[in-house]
Short mmCIF file of C-alpha atoms and ligand atoms in Angstrom, two decimals:
data_model
loop_
_atom_site.label_atom_id
_atom_site.label_comp_id
_atom_site.label_asym_id
_atom_site.label_seq_id
_atom_site.Cartn_x
_atom_site.Cartn_y
_atom_site.Cartn_z
CA MET C 1 -75.37 -29.11 26.82
CA ASN C 2 -74.85 -31.52 29.64
CA VAL C 3 -75.23 -30.90 33.26
CA ALA C 4 -71.63 -29.93 34.04
CA GLN C 5 -71.54 -27.60 30.77
CA ARG C 6 -74.74 -25.91 31.95
CA ALA C 7 -73.52 -25.53 35.52
CA GLY C 8 -70.28 -23.99 34.02
CA ALA C 9 -72.12 -21.66 31.68
CA GLU C 10 -74.40 -20.58 34.56
CA LEU C 11 -71.33 -19.82 36.72
CA VAL C 12 -69.67 -17.80 33.89
CA ALA C 13 -72.95 -15.80 33.40
CA LYS C 14 -73.12 -15.13 37.09
CA SER C 15 -69.41 -14.12 37.53
CA ALA C 16 -69.55 -11.99 34.34
CA GLY C 17 -72.11 -9.79 36.16
CA GLY C 18 -74.68 -10.06 33.24
CA ARG C 19 -75.60 -7.25 30.70
CA ILE C 20 -75.95 -3.54 31.49
CA ALA C 21 -79.66 -3.12 31.83
CA LYS C 22 -79.88 0.34 33.30
CA ALA C 23 -77.53 3.35 33.28
CA GLU C 24 -77.85 6.83 34.79
CA CYS C 25 -75.85 9.83 35.54
CA ILE C 26 -76.32 11.81 38.84
CA LEU C 27 -74.71 15.20 39.48
CA VAL C 28 -74.00 16.04 43.11
CA SER C 29 -72.45 19.13 44.39
CA LEU C 30 -70.93 18.91 47.79
CA PRO C 31 -70.41 22.10 49.73
CA PHE C 32 -67.31 22.55 51.77
CA ALA C 33 -65.81 24.93 54.41
CA GLY C 34 -62.36 26.12 54.09
CA GLU C 35 -60.30 29.36 54.31
CA GLY C 36 -58.67 28.82 51.00
CA LEU C 37 -59.77 29.89 47.48
CA PRO C 38 -61.00 27.40 44.90
CA VAL C 39 -58.30 27.57 42.37
CA TRP C 40 -60.14 25.40 40.03
CA SER C 41 -63.02 27.78 39.43
CA PHE C 42 -63.42 29.01 35.87
CA THR C 43 -66.88 30.66 36.52
CA SER C 44 -67.41 34.37 37.44
CA ASP C 45 -69.25 33.00 40.66
CA PRO C 46 -66.93 30.52 42.21
CA LYS C 47 -68.45 28.45 44.94
CA ASN C 48 -66.96 26.43 47.80
CA ALA C 49 -68.50 23.16 46.52
CA PHE C 50 -67.20 20.12 44.61
CA ASP C 51 -69.04 18.24 41.93
CA VAL C 52 -69.25 14.44 42.18
CA MET C 53 -70.47 13.39 38.73
CA LEU C 54 -71.62 9.78 39.43
CA VAL C 55 -72.37 7.23 36.84
CA ARG C 56 -74.52 4.15 37.99
CA LEU C 57 -74.66 1.06 35.86
CA GLU C 58 -77.00 -1.77 36.84
CA THR C 59 -76.80 -5.30 35.37
CA ASP C 60 -79.73 -7.61 34.51
CA THR C 61 -78.39 -9.81 37.37
CA GLY C 62 -78.88 -6.92 39.80
CA LEU C 63 -75.32 -5.80 40.40
CA VAL C 64 -74.72 -2.21 40.65
CA GLY C 65 -71.45 -0.32 39.57
CA TRP C 66 -70.46 3.17 40.46
CA GLY C 67 -68.25 5.28 38.30
CA GLU C 68 -67.12 8.91 38.34
CA ALA C 69 -66.27 11.63 35.79
CA PHE C 70 -64.06 14.59 36.56
CA SER C 71 -66.32 17.59 36.94
CA ARG C 72 -66.43 21.12 38.26
CA ALA C 73 -68.89 23.96 38.69
CA GLU C 74 -72.17 21.94 38.39
CA ASP C 75 -71.46 20.81 35.01
CA VAL C 76 -74.85 20.02 33.57
CA SER C 77 -73.41 20.04 30.10
CA LEU C 78 -71.08 17.12 30.93
CA ARG C 79 -74.02 15.15 32.45
CA SER C 80 -75.97 15.72 29.29
CA LEU C 81 -73.15 14.43 27.22
CA ILE C 82 -72.94 11.30 29.32
CA GLU C 83 -76.66 10.88 29.35
CA THR C 84 -77.18 11.30 25.56
CA ARG C 85 -73.94 10.20 23.96
CA ILE C 86 -72.28 7.63 26.25
CA LEU C 87 -74.90 5.64 28.23
CA PRO C 88 -76.84 4.58 25.19
CA ILE C 89 -73.74 2.84 23.76
CA VAL C 90 -73.21 1.08 27.14
CA VAL C 91 -76.76 -0.28 27.71
CA GLY C 92 -76.96 -3.93 26.51
CA GLU C 93 -73.27 -4.80 26.59
CA GLU C 94 -71.79 -7.50 28.67
CA ALA C 95 -70.62 -6.07 31.89
CA ASN C 96 -67.33 -8.08 31.97
CA ALA C 97 -66.37 -6.78 28.56
CA ILE C 98 -64.44 -3.80 30.12
CA SER C 99 -61.72 -3.33 27.56
CA ARG C 100 -64.04 -3.89 24.59
CA ILE C 101 -66.53 -1.31 25.84
CA LYS C 102 -63.76 1.06 26.48
CA HIS C 103 -62.42 0.63 22.99
CA LYS C 104 -65.93 0.92 21.49
CA LEU C 105 -66.52 4.22 23.21
CA GLU C 106 -63.17 5.59 22.31
CA PHE C 107 -63.25 4.46 18.69
CA GLY C 108 -66.77 5.68 18.13
CA LEU C 109 -66.23 8.99 19.84
CA GLN C 110 -62.81 9.77 18.62
CA ASN C 111 -63.95 12.93 16.78
CA PHE C 112 -65.26 14.38 20.03
CA GLY C 113 -61.90 14.57 21.82
CA ARG C 114 -59.18 12.42 23.09
CA VAL C 115 -58.66 14.83 26.12
CA GLY C 116 -61.67 16.44 28.07
CA PRO C 117 -65.22 15.74 28.67
CA THR C 118 -65.66 12.69 26.45
CA MET C 119 -62.62 10.95 28.08
CA TYR C 120 -63.97 11.95 31.46
CA ALA C 121 -67.17 10.23 30.56
CA ILE C 122 -65.37 7.11 29.27
CA SER C 123 -63.30 7.22 32.42
CA ALA C 124 -66.55 7.03 34.52
CA ILE C 125 -67.86 4.04 32.48
CA ASP C 126 -64.66 2.06 33.05
CA ILE C 127 -64.56 2.69 36.81
CA ALA C 128 -68.24 1.45 37.16
CA LEU C 129 -67.41 -1.68 35.10
CA TRP C 130 -64.54 -2.45 37.36
CA ASP C 131 -66.78 -1.98 40.30
CA ILE C 132 -69.15 -4.51 38.92
CA ALA C 133 -66.30 -6.86 38.01
CA GLY C 134 -65.22 -6.83 41.61
CA LYS C 135 -68.71 -7.45 42.86
CA ALA C 136 -69.19 -10.25 40.37
CA ALA C 137 -65.95 -11.90 41.62
CA ARG C 138 -66.70 -11.05 45.24
CA LEU C 139 -63.28 -9.54 45.35
CA PRO C 140 -62.15 -5.94 46.15
CA LEU C 141 -60.70 -4.02 43.03
CA VAL C 142 -57.20 -4.24 44.44
CA ASP C 143 -57.30 -8.01 44.24
CA LEU C 144 -58.42 -8.01 40.60
CA ILE C 145 -55.51 -5.90 39.53
CA GLY C 146 -52.65 -7.94 41.17
CA GLY C 147 -53.39 -7.72 44.84
CA PRO C 148 -52.17 -5.21 47.47
CA PHE C 149 -48.68 -4.30 48.59
CA VAL C 150 -50.20 -2.30 51.45
CA GLN C 151 -53.51 -2.29 53.43
CA GLU C 152 -53.47 1.55 53.79
CA VAL C 153 -51.99 4.29 51.70
CA GLU C 154 -50.23 7.44 52.74
CA VAL C 155 -52.30 10.61 51.79
CA TYR C 156 -50.97 14.02 51.23
CA ALA C 157 -52.83 17.14 52.23
CA SER C 158 -53.39 19.11 48.97
CA LEU C 159 -53.96 22.54 50.45
CA LEU C 160 -56.18 25.07 48.73
CA ARG C 161 -54.88 28.61 47.63
CA TYR C 162 -54.76 30.93 50.59
CA GLY C 163 -53.21 34.04 49.01
CA SER C 164 -51.48 35.13 52.27
CA ALA C 165 -48.32 33.86 54.09
CA GLU C 166 -50.23 33.63 57.41
CA GLY C 167 -53.12 31.72 55.76
CA VAL C 168 -50.94 28.97 54.18
CA ALA C 169 -48.67 28.68 57.17
CA LYS C 170 -51.76 28.18 59.36
CA ALA C 171 -53.23 25.55 56.88
CA THR C 172 -49.83 23.80 56.75
CA ARG C 173 -49.61 23.61 60.72
CA ARG C 174 -53.21 22.31 61.00
CA ALA C 175 -52.41 19.46 58.39
CA ILE C 176 -49.28 18.58 60.16
CA SER C 177 -51.08 18.47 63.55
CA GLU C 178 -53.57 15.97 62.01
CA GLY C 179 -50.79 13.72 61.10
CA TYR C 180 -49.87 14.51 57.44
CA ARG C 181 -46.32 14.07 56.64
CA TYR C 182 -46.71 15.46 53.11
CA VAL C 183 -48.22 18.73 52.26
CA LYS C 184 -48.81 20.16 48.70
CA LEU C 185 -49.32 23.91 48.13
CA HIS C 186 -51.37 25.65 45.54
CA ASP C 187 -50.16 29.17 46.27
CA VAL C 188 -48.04 30.78 43.52
CA LYS C 189 -46.20 33.64 45.19
CA TYR C 190 -42.71 33.06 46.59
CA GLU C 191 -43.48 34.64 50.03
CA GLU C 192 -46.45 32.34 50.55
CA ILE C 193 -44.65 29.21 49.53
CA ALA C 194 -41.67 30.09 51.53
CA ALA C 195 -43.85 30.61 54.63
CA ALA C 196 -45.36 27.23 54.25
CA VAL C 197 -41.98 25.58 53.70
CA GLU C 198 -40.67 27.37 56.89
CA GLU C 199 -43.74 26.15 58.94
CA ALA C 200 -43.27 22.68 57.76
CA GLY C 201 -39.70 22.59 58.87
CA ALA C 202 -38.62 19.05 59.23
CA GLU C 203 -42.20 17.88 60.18
CA ALA C 204 -43.43 17.61 56.56
CA THR C 205 -42.27 17.34 53.01
CA VAL C 206 -43.61 20.03 50.82
CA MET C 207 -44.66 19.83 47.12
CA LEU C 208 -45.79 22.84 44.93
CA ASP C 209 -48.63 22.73 42.56
CA VAL C 210 -49.17 26.07 40.64
CA ASN C 211 -51.82 25.01 38.03
CA CYS C 212 -50.00 26.15 34.85
CA PRO C 213 -49.62 30.04 35.45
CA TRP C 214 -46.37 30.72 33.74
CA SER C 215 -44.82 30.98 30.35
CA VAL C 216 -41.48 29.11 29.88
CA SER C 217 -39.42 32.14 30.75
CA GLU C 218 -41.54 33.06 33.77
CA ALA C 219 -41.27 29.39 34.96
CA LEU C 220 -37.44 29.45 34.46
CA ALA C 221 -37.26 32.51 36.73
CA MET C 222 -39.41 31.03 39.48
CA ASP C 223 -37.48 27.68 39.18
CA GLU C 224 -34.29 29.61 40.01
CA ARG C 225 -35.93 31.51 42.88
CA LEU C 226 -37.53 28.54 44.53
CA ALA C 227 -34.49 26.40 44.24
CA GLY C 228 -33.51 26.83 47.94
CA LEU C 229 -36.76 25.67 49.30
CA ASN C 230 -36.10 22.02 48.57
CA LEU C 231 -39.60 21.19 47.27
CA HIS C 232 -40.29 17.46 46.64
CA TRP C 233 -41.81 18.30 43.34
CA LEU C 234 -43.01 21.21 41.11
CA GLU C 235 -46.32 20.49 39.47
CA GLU C 236 -47.74 22.12 36.23
CA PRO C 237 -45.60 25.15 36.18
CA ILE C 238 -46.26 26.09 32.48
CA PHE C 239 -49.26 27.06 30.38
CA PRO C 240 -50.38 25.32 28.28
CA PRO C 241 -50.23 22.12 30.10
CA ASP C 242 -49.25 20.26 27.06
CA ASP C 243 -46.13 22.39 26.34
CA TYR C 244 -44.02 19.38 26.84
CA ARG C 245 -40.90 21.05 25.28
CA GLY C 246 -41.29 23.94 27.71
CA LEU C 247 -41.50 21.41 30.57
CA ALA C 248 -38.51 19.65 29.32
CA ARG C 249 -36.55 22.90 29.18
CA LEU C 250 -37.40 23.70 32.78
CA ARG C 251 -36.63 20.09 33.91
CA ALA C 252 -33.24 20.37 32.28
CA THR C 253 -32.18 22.88 34.91
CA GLY C 254 -32.21 19.96 37.30
CA ARG C 255 -33.51 22.16 40.13
CA HIS C 256 -36.90 20.48 40.52
CA ARG C 257 -38.52 17.20 39.77
CA ILE C 258 -41.28 18.14 37.37
CA ALA C 259 -44.76 16.56 37.98
CA ALA C 260 -47.69 16.86 35.45
CA GLY C 261 -50.34 14.75 33.70
CA GLU C 262 -53.66 15.67 35.28
CA ASN C 263 -54.66 17.33 31.96
CA ALA C 264 -53.68 14.34 29.91
CA GLY C 265 -56.27 12.15 28.13
CA SER C 266 -54.61 8.78 27.73
CA LEU C 267 -51.38 6.59 27.85
CA ARG C 268 -50.28 8.31 24.46
CA ASP C 269 -49.95 11.59 26.21
CA PHE C 270 -47.68 10.20 28.80
CA VAL C 271 -45.62 8.49 25.98
CA ALA C 272 -45.27 11.98 24.46
CA MET C 273 -44.32 13.50 27.73
CA ALA C 274 -41.60 10.80 28.20
CA ASP C 275 -40.30 11.27 24.69
CA ALA C 276 -40.02 14.98 25.33
CA GLY C 277 -38.26 14.38 28.61
CA ALA C 278 -40.84 16.65 30.30
CA ILE C 279 -41.63 14.86 33.50
CA ASP C 280 -40.26 12.99 36.53
CA ILE C 281 -43.61 12.24 38.00
CA ALA C 282 -46.75 11.17 35.94
CA GLN C 283 -50.17 12.25 37.43
CA PRO C 284 -52.85 10.61 35.53
CA ASP C 285 -56.35 11.20 36.96
CA VAL C 286 -58.62 7.99 37.02
CA ALA C 287 -61.72 10.18 36.18
CA LYS C 288 -60.06 12.00 33.31
CA THR C 289 -57.59 9.72 31.64
CA GLY C 290 -59.53 6.58 30.85
CA GLY C 291 -60.39 4.91 34.20
CA VAL C 292 -58.75 2.03 35.88
CA THR C 293 -57.87 0.18 32.59
CA GLU C 294 -55.74 3.06 31.28
CA LEU C 295 -54.24 4.04 34.61
CA LEU C 296 -52.81 0.46 34.80
CA LYS C 297 -51.45 0.87 31.33
CA ILE C 298 -49.70 4.26 32.33
CA ALA C 299 -48.52 2.69 35.52
CA ALA C 300 -46.83 -0.10 33.61
CA PHE C 301 -45.24 2.50 31.21
CA CYS C 302 -43.94 4.60 33.87
CA GLU C 303 -42.40 1.45 35.54
CA ALA C 304 -40.48 0.88 32.35
CA SER C 305 -39.57 4.49 31.78
CA ALA C 306 -37.96 5.48 35.08
CA ILE C 307 -40.99 7.84 35.86
CA GLU C 308 -42.83 8.00 39.17
CA PHE C 309 -46.40 7.08 38.86
CA THR C 310 -48.40 9.26 41.30
CA PRO C 311 -52.11 9.67 40.20
CA HIS C 312 -53.85 12.97 40.45
CA CYS C 313 -56.91 12.85 42.71
CA ALA C 314 -58.98 15.96 43.43
CA ILE C 315 -62.31 13.95 43.49
CA PHE C 316 -64.39 12.54 46.14
CA GLY C 317 -66.55 9.82 44.75
CA PRO C 318 -65.72 6.35 43.18
CA GLY C 319 -62.83 7.79 41.45
CA GLN C 320 -61.30 8.47 44.78
CA LEU C 321 -61.86 4.78 45.77
CA ALA C 322 -60.34 3.52 42.49
CA THR C 323 -57.36 5.67 43.06
CA VAL C 324 -56.72 4.12 46.47
CA HIS C 325 -57.07 0.63 45.06
CA ILE C 326 -54.70 1.42 42.14
CA SER C 327 -52.14 2.98 44.44
CA ALA C 328 -52.12 0.04 46.80
CA SER C 329 -51.52 -2.29 44.03
CA ARG C 330 -48.26 -0.71 42.98
CA GLN C 331 -44.90 -1.96 44.22
CA ALA C 332 -43.79 1.64 44.48
CA VAL C 333 -46.92 2.81 46.31
CA PRO C 334 -47.63 6.43 45.40
CA LEU C 335 -48.82 9.12 47.68
CA VAL C 336 -52.56 9.62 47.44
CA GLU C 337 -53.72 13.10 46.92
CA ARG C 338 -56.75 14.49 49.04
CA LEU C 339 -57.76 18.17 48.82
CA TYR C 340 -57.61 19.62 52.18
CA LEU C 341 -61.08 20.81 52.92
CA ASP C 342 -63.99 19.96 55.20
CA PHE C 343 -67.28 18.76 53.34
CA GLU C 344 -70.61 19.41 54.76
CA ALA C 345 -71.16 15.57 54.12
CA GLU C 346 -68.93 12.89 52.67
CA LEU C 347 -70.28 10.40 50.19
CA TYR C 348 -68.85 7.59 52.04
CA GLY C 349 -69.09 8.87 55.60
CA ASP C 350 -65.87 8.52 57.62
CA ALA C 351 -64.36 5.78 55.42
CA THR C 352 -62.64 8.37 53.07
CA LEU C 353 -61.40 10.60 55.72
CA PRO C 354 -57.82 10.19 56.34
CA ARG C 355 -56.64 9.34 59.82
CA GLY C 356 -53.08 10.33 60.77
CA GLY C 357 -52.58 11.07 57.02
CA LYS C 358 -53.45 7.52 56.07
CA LEU C 359 -56.45 5.82 54.25
CA ALA C 360 -57.27 2.18 54.59
CA VAL C 361 -57.96 0.26 51.17
CA PRO C 362 -61.54 -0.70 51.31
CA GLN C 363 -61.94 -4.54 51.67
CA ALA C 364 -65.53 -5.25 50.34
CA PRO C 365 -66.01 -6.46 46.71
CA GLY C 366 -65.56 -3.86 43.89
CA LEU C 367 -64.55 -0.34 44.93
CA GLY C 368 -65.51 -1.55 48.44
CA LEU C 369 -67.79 1.32 49.51
CA GLU C 370 -71.27 2.38 48.34
CA PRO C 371 -72.41 5.97 48.22
CA ASP C 372 -74.67 7.25 51.05
CA MET C 373 -77.87 7.84 49.05
CA SER C 374 -79.18 10.33 51.65
CA VAL C 375 -76.13 12.50 50.88
CA VAL C 376 -76.61 11.94 47.12
CA GLU C 377 -80.26 13.00 47.20
CA ARG C 378 -79.59 15.92 49.49
CA PHE C 379 -76.89 17.46 47.37
CA ARG C 380 -78.10 16.36 43.92
CA VAL C 381 -78.26 19.14 41.45
CA ALA C 382 -79.10 17.34 38.27
MG1 LIG R 1 -52.38 19.67 40.18
#
């Protein structure tokens, strides 16, 4: 190898970010204040706290990448799965081989689920590898995936469930007063939904997410009842969430634009939804559905299928940052979701708190922000 070749090889090694030398999973649970109920709880003892399931990868060149797996209710079983089944496969790999590592994990673990915890874990690895790739290239993630269309994204206030007309109207008013122009409801009763729509008036556009409570016939009845409220979209009206034929039947009434996809595992699920005619708006979650790599594939598929791409985002760590970068890179910039609650501490300080309903795209390399380790240590549960 001559001098120029050696210099080139060194440059490649440096920009590649090296090999994954260390990998760990850190489970944090951030408490929040809020008058609403946590609709995502599935334990008998719901807590007003959100998991942030962090994956930290470190290369032998000293670069650190952060990823996040979707998690709820202090999910130590998911942390154990990541530690024992996922991280050992990743250690020793070249950090720049993002798609190859993702394929290796998906292929090797295909018997353990194409939707759910295994995919959440794979998503976390993918996000962390993209963070490393950005740091190695000294570019923010958005610049690696085509560059930004915008420097800040519009955020919608994704309200909790308040269970009373007064509660949901009050939360709607507060969100509007803070500058949000889009508000999403999680209440399920007509009176509460109507109260929020009335409160919003012409000041905000209202979406409704009911988290899969209804049978197809119940959903059809509600679809008719809600028709006059002019909702921007109706999200996950039917259980189970993969009843694509049921969604298609509801969508065929033409009364609401149907949004779904946060419970999907990969691009293939969105192809199946599109084939069934189930959705107008695709909502993949970067921390559930295969990370940045898979979301970019889904975005391209949506673009070619007359489906809106609007990622789901009810996470507050690296996955939230990745969602902002991906959103900013789309020509039709999607609204970015942020659950409307006040954490005791934010993982990134003020940088991820929307101002006037907007969030700036981080400009530093990779995801562009590093977790506040004092917050991580204070709220770490496993
Ligand atoms: Mg939802």
